[in-house]
mmCIF file of C-alpha atoms and ligand atoms in Angstrom:
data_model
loop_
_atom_site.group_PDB
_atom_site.id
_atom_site.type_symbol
_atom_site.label_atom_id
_atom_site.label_comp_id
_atom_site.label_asym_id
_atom_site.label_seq_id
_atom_site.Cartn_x
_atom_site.Cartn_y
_atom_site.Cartn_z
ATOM 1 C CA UNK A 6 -19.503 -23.573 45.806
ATOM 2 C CA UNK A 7 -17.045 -21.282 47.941
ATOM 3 C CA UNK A 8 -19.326 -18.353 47.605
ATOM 4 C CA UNK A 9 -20.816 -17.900 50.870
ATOM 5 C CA UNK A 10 -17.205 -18.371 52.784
ATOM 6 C CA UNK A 11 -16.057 -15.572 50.597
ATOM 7 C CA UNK A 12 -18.660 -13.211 51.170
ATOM 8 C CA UNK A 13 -17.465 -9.637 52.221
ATOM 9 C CA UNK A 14 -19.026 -8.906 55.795
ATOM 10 C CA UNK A 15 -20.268 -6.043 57.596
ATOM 11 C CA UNK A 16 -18.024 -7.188 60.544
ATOM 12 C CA UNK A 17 -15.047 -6.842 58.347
ATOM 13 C CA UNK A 18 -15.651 -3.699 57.266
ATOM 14 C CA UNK A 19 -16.110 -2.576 60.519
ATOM 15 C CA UNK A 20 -12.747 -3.875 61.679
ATOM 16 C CA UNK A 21 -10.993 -1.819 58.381
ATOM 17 C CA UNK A 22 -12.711 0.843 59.301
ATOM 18 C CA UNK A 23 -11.867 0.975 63.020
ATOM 19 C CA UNK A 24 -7.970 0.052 62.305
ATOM 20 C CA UNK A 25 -7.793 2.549 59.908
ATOM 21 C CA UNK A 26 -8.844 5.520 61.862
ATOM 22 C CA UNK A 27 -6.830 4.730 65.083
ATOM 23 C CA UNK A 28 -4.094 4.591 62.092
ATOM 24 C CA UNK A 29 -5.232 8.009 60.899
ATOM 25 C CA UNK A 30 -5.335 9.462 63.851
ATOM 26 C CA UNK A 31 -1.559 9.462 64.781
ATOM 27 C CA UNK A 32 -0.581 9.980 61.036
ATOM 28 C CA UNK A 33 1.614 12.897 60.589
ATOM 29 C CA UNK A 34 0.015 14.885 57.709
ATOM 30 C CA UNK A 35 -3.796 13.126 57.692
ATOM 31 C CA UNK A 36 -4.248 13.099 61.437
ATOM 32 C CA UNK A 37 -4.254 17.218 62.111
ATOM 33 C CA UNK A 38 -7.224 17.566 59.553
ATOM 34 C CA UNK A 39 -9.057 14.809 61.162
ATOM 35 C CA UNK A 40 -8.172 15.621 64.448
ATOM 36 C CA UNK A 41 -9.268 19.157 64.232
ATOM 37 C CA UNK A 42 -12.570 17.778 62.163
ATOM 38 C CA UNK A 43 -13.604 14.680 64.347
ATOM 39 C CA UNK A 44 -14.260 14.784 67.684
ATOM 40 C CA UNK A 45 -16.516 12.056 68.650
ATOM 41 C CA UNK A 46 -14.341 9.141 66.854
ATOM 42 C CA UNK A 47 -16.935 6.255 67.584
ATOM 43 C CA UNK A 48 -19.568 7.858 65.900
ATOM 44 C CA UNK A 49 -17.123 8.972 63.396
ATOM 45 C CA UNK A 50 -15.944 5.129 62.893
ATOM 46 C CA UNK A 51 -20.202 4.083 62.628
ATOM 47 C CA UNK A 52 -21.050 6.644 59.858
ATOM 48 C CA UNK A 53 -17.757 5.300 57.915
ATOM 49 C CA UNK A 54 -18.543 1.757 58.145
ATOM 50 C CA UNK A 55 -22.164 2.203 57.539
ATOM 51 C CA UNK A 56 -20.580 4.651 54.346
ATOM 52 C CA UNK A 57 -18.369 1.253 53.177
ATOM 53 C CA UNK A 58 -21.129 -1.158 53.629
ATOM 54 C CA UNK A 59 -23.326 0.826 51.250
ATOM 55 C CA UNK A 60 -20.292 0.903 48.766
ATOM 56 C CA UNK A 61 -19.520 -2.347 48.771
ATOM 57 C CA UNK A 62 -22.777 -4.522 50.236
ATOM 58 C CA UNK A 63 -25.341 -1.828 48.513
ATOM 59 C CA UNK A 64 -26.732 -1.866 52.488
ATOM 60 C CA UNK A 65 -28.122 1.887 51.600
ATOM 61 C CA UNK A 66 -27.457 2.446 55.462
ATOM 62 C CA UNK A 67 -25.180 5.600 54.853
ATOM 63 C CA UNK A 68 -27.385 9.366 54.557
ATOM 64 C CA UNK A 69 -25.175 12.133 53.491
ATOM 65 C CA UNK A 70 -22.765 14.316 51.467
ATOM 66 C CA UNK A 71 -19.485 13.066 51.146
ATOM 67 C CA UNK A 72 -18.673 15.840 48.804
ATOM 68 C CA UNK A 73 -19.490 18.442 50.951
ATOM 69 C CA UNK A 74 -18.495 17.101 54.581
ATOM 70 C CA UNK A 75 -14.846 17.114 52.234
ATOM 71 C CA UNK A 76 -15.200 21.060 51.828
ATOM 72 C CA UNK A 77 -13.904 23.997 54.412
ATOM 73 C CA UNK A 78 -11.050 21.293 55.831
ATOM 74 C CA UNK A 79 -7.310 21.829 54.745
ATOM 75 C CA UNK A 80 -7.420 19.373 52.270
ATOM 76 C CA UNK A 81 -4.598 18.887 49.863
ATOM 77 C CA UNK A 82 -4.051 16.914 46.296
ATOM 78 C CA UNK A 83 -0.986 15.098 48.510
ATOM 79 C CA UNK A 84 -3.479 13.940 51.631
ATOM 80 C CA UNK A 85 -5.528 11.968 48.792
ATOM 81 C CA UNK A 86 -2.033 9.695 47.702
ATOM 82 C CA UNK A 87 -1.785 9.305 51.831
ATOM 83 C CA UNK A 88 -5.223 8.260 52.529
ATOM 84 C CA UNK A 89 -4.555 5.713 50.023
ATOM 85 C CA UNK A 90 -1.334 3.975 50.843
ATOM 86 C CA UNK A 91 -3.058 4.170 54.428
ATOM 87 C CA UNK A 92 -5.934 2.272 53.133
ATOM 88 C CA UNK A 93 -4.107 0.041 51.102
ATOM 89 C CA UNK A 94 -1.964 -1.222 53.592
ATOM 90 C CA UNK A 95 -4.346 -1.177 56.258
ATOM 91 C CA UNK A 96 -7.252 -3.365 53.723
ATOM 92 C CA UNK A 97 -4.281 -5.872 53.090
ATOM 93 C CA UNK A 98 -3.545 -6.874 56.484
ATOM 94 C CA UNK A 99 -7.201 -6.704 57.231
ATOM 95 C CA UNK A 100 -8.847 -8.757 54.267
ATOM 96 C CA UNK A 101 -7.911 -11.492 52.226
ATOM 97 C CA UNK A 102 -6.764 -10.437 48.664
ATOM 98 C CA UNK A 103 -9.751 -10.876 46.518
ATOM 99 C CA UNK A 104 -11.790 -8.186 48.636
ATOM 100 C CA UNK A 105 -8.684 -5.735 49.618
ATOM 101 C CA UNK A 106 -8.284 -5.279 45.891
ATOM 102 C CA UNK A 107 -12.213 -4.143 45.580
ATOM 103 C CA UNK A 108 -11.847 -1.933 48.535
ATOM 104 C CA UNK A 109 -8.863 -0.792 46.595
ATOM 105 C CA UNK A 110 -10.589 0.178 43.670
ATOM 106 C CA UNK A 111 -13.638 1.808 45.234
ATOM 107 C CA UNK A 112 -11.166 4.040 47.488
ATOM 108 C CA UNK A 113 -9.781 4.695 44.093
ATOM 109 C CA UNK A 114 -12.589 5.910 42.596
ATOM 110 C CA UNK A 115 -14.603 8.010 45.074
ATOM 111 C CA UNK A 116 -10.926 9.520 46.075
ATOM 112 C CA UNK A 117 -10.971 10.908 42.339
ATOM 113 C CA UNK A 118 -14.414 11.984 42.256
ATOM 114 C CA UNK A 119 -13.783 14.082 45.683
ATOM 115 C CA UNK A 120 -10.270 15.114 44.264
ATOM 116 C CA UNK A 121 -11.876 16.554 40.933
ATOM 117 C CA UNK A 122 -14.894 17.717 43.180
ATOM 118 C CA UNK A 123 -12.960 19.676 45.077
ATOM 119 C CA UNK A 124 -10.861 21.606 42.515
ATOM 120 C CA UNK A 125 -7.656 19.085 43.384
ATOM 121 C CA UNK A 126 -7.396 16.728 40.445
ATOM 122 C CA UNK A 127 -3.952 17.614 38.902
ATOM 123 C CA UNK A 128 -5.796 17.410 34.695
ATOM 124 C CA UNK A 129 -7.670 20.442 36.083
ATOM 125 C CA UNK A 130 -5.572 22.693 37.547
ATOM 126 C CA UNK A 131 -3.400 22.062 34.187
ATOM 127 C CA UNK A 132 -5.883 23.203 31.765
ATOM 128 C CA UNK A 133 -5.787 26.328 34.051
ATOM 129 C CA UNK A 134 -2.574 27.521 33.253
ATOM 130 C CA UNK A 135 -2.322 30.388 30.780
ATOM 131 C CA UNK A 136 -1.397 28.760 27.253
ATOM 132 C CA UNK A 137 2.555 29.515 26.737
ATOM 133 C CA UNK A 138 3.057 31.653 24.043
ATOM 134 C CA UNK A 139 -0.447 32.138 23.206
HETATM 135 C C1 LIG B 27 -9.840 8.937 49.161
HETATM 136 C C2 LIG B 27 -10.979 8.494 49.593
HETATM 137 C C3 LIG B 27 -11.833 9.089 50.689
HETATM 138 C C4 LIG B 27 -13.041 8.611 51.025
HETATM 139 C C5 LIG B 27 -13.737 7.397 50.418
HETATM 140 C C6 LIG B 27 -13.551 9.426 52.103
HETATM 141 C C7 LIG B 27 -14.787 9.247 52.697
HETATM 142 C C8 LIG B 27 -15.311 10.028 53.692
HETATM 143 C C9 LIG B 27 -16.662 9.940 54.204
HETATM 144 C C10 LIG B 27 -17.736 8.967 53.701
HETATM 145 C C11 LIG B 27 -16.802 10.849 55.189
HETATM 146 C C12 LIG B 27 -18.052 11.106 56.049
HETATM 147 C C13 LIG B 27 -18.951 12.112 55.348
HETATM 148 C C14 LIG B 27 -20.198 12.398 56.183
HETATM 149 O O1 LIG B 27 -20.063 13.032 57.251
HETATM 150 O O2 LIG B 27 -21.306 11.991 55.780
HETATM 151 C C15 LIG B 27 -15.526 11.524 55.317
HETATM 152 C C16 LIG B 27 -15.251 12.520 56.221
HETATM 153 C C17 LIG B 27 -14.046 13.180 56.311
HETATM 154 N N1 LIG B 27 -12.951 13.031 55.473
HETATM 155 FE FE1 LIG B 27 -12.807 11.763 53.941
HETATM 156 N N2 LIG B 27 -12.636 10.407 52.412
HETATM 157 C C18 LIG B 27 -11.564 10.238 51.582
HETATM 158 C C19 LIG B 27 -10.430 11.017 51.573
HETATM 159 C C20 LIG B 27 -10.124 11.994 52.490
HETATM 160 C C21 LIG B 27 -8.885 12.734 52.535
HETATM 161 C C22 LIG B 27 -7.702 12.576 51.581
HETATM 162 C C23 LIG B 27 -8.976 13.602 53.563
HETATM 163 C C24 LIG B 27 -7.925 14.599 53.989
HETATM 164 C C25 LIG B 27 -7.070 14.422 54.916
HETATM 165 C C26 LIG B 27 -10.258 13.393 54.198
HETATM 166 C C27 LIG B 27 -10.729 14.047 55.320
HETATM 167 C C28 LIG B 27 -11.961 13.893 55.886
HETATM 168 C C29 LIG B 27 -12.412 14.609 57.074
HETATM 169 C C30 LIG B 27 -11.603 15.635 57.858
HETATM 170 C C31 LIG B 27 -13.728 14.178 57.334
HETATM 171 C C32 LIG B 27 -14.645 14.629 58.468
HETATM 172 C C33 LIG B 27 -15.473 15.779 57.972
HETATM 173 C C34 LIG B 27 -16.333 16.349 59.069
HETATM 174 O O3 LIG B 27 -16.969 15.570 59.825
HETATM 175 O O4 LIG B 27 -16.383 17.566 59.191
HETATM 176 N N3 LIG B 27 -10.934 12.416 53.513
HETATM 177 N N4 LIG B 27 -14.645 11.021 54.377
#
């Protein structure tokens, strides 16, 4: 049927990926902690796609740690609710609907994991608070 004209490709990823980092780059609040992470943005742009290709095409081209690359940067519970909209609006214009809503979802999902990883996840910091009245 329609299958193969519907297939997510490489290629596309590659073109989210490269809009959204020129996008990031000028942000106000995302683009000092990149900026002061990144400095070879090409490479930077390569690891990423090959990083959404294994998400979302199970390529297994990505090697690494997201988890840990996240740690020692000035990374805030807000900067996760950025990235998103970023991506968001960024997938939409880039890919047709069916595939910007997986994208979606996966950004979702690992943007949790790193969230709770890194001690930002709002549940968490909750349970931390002394008990009132107890
Ligand atoms: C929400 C979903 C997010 C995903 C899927 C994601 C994914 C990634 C991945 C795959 C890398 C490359 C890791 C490596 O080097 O192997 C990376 C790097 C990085 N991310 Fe994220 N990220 C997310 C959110 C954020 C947010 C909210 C921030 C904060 C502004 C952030 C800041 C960074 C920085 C600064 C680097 C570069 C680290 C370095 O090279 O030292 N990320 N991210």
């Amino acid at each position: 049927m329609s299958r193969e004209t519907t297939q997510l490709t490489e290629q596309q990823l590659s073109d989210l990926v490269d809009r959204f980092y020129d996008r990031i780059q000028v942000h106000p609040t995302l683009g000092p902690v990149f900026n002061a992470a990144v400095d070879d943005w090409p490479a930077h742009k390569q690891l990423l796609t090959s990083f959404w290709s294994s998400v979302a095409l199970g390529t297994r081209s990505y090697r690494g740690n997201p988890m840990a690359q996240h740690r020692g940067h000035d990374i805030h519970a807000g900067h996760f609710d950025e990235w998103l909209a970023l991506w968001r609006e960024t997938a939409d214009e880039v890919l047709d609907a069916e595939h910007a809503a997986l994208v979606h979802e996966y950004a979702k999902r690992i943007g949790r994991s790193l969230k709770y990883g890194l001690g930002l996840q709002e549940g968490v910091r909750s349970l931390e608070l002394p008990i009132v009245g107890g």
